[in-house]
GROMACS .gro file of C-alpha atoms in nm:
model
  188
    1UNK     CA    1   0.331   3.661  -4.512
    2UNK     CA    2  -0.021   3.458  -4.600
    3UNK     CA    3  -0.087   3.142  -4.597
    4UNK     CA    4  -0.383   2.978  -4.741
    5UNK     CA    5  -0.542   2.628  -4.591
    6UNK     CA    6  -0.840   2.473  -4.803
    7UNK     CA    7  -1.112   2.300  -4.683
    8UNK     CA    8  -1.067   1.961  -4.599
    9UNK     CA    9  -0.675   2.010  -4.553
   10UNK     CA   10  -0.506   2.021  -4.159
   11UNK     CA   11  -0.176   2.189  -4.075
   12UNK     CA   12   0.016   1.895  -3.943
   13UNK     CA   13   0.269   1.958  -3.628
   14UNK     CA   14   0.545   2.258  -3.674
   15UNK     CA   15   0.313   2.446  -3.875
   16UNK     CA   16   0.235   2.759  -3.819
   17UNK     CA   17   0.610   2.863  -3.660
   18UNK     CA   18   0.746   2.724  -3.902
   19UNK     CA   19   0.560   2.899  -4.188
   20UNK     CA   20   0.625   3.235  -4.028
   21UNK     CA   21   0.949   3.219  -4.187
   22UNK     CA   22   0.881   3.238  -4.556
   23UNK     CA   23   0.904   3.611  -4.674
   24UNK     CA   24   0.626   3.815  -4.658
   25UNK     CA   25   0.363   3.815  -4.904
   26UNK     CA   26   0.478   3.430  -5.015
   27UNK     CA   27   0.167   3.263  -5.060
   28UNK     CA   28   0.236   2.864  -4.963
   29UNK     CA   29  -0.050   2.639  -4.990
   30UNK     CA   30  -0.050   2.419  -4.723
   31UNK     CA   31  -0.176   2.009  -4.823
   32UNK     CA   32  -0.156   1.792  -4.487
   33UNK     CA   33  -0.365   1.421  -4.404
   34UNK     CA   34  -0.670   1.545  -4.240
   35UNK     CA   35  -0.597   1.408  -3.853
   36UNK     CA   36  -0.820   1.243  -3.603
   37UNK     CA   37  -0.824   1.482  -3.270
   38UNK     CA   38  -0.941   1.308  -2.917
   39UNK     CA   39  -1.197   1.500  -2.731
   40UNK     CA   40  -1.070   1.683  -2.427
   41UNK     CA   41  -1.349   1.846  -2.405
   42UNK     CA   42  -1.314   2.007  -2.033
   43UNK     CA   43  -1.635   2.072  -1.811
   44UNK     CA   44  -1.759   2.379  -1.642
   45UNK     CA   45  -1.748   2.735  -1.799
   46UNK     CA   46  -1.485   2.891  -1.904
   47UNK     CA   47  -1.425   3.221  -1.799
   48UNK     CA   48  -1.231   3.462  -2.086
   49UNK     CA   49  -0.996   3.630  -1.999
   50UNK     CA   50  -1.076   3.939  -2.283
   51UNK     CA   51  -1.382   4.120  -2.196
   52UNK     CA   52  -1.665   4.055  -2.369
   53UNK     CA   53  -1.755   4.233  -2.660
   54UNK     CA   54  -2.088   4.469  -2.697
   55UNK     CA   55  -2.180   4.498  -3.037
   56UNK     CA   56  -2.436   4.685  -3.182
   57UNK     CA   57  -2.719   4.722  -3.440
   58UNK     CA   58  -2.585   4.504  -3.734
   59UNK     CA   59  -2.292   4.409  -3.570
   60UNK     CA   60  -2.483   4.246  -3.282
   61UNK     CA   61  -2.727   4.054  -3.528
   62UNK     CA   62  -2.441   3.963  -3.739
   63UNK     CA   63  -2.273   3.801  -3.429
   64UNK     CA   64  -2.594   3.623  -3.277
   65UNK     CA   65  -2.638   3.483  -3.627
   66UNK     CA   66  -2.291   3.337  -3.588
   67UNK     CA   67  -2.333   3.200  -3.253
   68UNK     CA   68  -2.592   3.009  -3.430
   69UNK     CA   69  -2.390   2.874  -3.690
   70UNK     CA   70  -2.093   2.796  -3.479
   71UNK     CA   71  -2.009   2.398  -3.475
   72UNK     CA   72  -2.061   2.160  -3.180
   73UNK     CA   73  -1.699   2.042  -3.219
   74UNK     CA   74  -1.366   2.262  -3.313
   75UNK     CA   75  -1.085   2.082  -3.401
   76UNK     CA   76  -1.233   1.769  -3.211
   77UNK     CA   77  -1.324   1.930  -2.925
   78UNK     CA   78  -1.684   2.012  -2.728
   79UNK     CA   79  -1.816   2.336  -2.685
   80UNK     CA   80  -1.866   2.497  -2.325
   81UNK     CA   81  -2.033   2.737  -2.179
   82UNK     CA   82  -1.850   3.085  -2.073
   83UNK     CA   83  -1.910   3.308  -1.768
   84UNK     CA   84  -2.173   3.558  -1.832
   85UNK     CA   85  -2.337   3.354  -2.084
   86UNK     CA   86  -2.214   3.619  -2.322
   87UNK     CA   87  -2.382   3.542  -2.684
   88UNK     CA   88  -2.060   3.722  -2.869
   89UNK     CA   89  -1.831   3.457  -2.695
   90UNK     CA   90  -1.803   3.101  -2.751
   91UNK     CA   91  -1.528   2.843  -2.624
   92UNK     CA   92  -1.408   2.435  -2.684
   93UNK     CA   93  -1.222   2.230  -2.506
   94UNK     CA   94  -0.946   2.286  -2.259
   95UNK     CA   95  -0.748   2.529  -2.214
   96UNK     CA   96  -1.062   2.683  -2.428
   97UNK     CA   97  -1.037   2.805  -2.804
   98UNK     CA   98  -1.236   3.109  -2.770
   99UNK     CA   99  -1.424   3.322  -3.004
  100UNK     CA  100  -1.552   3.659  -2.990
  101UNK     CA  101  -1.737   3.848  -3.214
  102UNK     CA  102  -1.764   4.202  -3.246
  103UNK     CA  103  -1.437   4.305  -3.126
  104UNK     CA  104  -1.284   4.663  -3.247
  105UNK     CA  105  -1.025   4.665  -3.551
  106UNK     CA  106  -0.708   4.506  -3.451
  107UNK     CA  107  -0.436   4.786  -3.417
  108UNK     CA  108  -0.240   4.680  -3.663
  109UNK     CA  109  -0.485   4.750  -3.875
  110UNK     CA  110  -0.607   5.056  -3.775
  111UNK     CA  111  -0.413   5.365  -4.016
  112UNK     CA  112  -0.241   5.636  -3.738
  113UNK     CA  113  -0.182   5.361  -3.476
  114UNK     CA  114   0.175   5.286  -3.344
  115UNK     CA  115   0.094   4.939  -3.393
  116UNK     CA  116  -0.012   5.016  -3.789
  117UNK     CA  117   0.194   4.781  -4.005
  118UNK     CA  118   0.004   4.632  -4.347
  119UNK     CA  119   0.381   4.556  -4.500
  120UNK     CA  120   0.486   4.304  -4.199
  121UNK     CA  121   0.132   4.227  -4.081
  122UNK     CA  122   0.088   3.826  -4.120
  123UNK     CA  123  -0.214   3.705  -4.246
  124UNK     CA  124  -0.361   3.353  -4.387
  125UNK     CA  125  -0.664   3.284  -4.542
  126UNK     CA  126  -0.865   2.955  -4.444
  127UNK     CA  127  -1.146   2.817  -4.609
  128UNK     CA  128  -1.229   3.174  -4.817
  129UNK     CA  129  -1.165   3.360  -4.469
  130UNK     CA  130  -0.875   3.606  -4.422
  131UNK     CA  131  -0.743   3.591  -4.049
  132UNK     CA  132  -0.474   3.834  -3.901
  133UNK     CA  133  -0.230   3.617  -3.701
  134UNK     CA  134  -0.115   3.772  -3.368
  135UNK     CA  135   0.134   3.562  -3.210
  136UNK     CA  136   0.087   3.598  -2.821
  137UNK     CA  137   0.258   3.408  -2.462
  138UNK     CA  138   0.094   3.077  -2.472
  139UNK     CA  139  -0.123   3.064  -2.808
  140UNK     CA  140  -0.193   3.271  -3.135
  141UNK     CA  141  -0.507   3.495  -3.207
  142UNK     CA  142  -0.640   3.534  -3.487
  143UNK     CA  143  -0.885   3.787  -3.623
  144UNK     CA  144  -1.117   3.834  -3.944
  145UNK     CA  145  -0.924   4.127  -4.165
  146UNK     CA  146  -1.167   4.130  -4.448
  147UNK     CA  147  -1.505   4.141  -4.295
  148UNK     CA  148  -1.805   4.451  -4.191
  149UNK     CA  149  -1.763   4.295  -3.818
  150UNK     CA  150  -1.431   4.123  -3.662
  151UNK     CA  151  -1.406   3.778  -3.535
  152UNK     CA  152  -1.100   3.691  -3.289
  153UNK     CA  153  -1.042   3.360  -3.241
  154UNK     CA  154  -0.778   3.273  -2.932
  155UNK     CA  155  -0.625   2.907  -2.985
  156UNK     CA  156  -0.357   2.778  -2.680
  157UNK     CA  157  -0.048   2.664  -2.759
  158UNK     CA  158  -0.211   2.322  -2.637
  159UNK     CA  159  -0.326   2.297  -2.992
  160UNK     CA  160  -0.046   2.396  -3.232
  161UNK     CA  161  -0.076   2.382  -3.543
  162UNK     CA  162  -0.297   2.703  -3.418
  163UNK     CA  163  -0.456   2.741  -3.738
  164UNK     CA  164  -0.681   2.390  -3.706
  165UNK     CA  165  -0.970   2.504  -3.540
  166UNK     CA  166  -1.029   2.771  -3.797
  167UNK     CA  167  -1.083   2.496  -4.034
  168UNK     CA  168  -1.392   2.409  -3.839
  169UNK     CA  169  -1.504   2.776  -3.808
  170UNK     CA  170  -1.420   2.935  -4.111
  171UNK     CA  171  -1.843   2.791  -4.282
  172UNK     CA  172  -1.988   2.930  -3.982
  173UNK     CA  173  -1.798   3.263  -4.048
  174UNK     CA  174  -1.796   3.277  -4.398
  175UNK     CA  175  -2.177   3.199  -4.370
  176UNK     CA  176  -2.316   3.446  -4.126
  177UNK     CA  177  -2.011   3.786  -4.119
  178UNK     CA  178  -2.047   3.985  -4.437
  179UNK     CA  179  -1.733   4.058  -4.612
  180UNK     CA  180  -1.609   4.441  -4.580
  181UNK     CA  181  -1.654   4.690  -4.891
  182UNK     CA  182  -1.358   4.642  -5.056
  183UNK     CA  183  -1.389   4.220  -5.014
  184UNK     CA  184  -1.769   4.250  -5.126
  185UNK     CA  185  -1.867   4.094  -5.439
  186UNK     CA  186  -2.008   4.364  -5.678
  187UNK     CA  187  -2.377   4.471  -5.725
  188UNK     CA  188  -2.543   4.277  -5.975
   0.00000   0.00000   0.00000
């Protein structure tokens, strides 16, 4: 299944759930009133639960660059600090949205893994950035499938539609992760 969301557009409430029952590879666009969010921004840090990830070389630079980039506010919402002051992890509100960058490929990506599925696999684009959607207990993550580095983004339950807060991420990533080989634009 995909499911694209432009710029400017929200997913208003029974969104995402209710998308995942189109048939796969049904592209829906999604048009929705943009909404007003309050801030519930939470204090404190915010301790993830994932480890946090230890990128390397490009990878690392890559994800410092987007820890720059990343917004003040995600889908209305303040951004905290996290335990260990990780720069690869970044979290709003609460419960926290949390991002990591420079996680491994997702399983069900990776070719030879039990988990390998790219005929079931759901995935949505947002704002010119392709996300793998992992349902999970309590919230949906979400992870960059066409990019050199991965991006997961966690998003509670708390928040459905899930897929708003990559609406407010997808510049930062777009702007700073390159795409992978086969998404890159061609040499000039």
């Amino acid at each position: 299944m995909t499911l694209t969301v432009r710029r400017g557009e929200r997913r208003s409430a029974g969104g995402l759930r209710a998308v995942r029952h189109v048939l796969p590879g049904l592209v829906v666009a999604v048009t929705a009133a943009l909404t007003g969010c309050s801030d519930g921004g939470g204090t404190g840090r915010v301790e993830v639960a994932e480890p946090s990830p230890a990128p390397t070389g490009e990878a690392a630079d890559v994800c410092r660059a987007l820890a720059d980039a990343l917004p003040e506010r995600v889908d209305g919402h303040e951004r905290r600090g996290t335990e260990g002051d990780s720069p690869y992890v970044a979290a709003w509100g609460d419960p926290a949205i949390t991002l990591r960058c420079g996680v491994g490929t997702p399983a069900r990506m990776t070719p030879g893994d039990p988990a390998y599925d790219p005929y079931t696999t759901d995935m949505m684009a947002v704002n010119e950035v392709a996300w793998l959607v992992d349902e999970q207990d309590g919230g949906v993550r979400f992870t960059t499938s066409e990019s050199a580095y991965f991006v997961e983004v966690t998003v509670p339950d708390d928040y459905a539609p899930e897929v708003n807060p990559l609406l407010d991420l997808a510049d930062a990533v777009r702007a700073t992760v390159p795409p992978d080989a086969l998404h890159a634009p061609p040499p000039d």
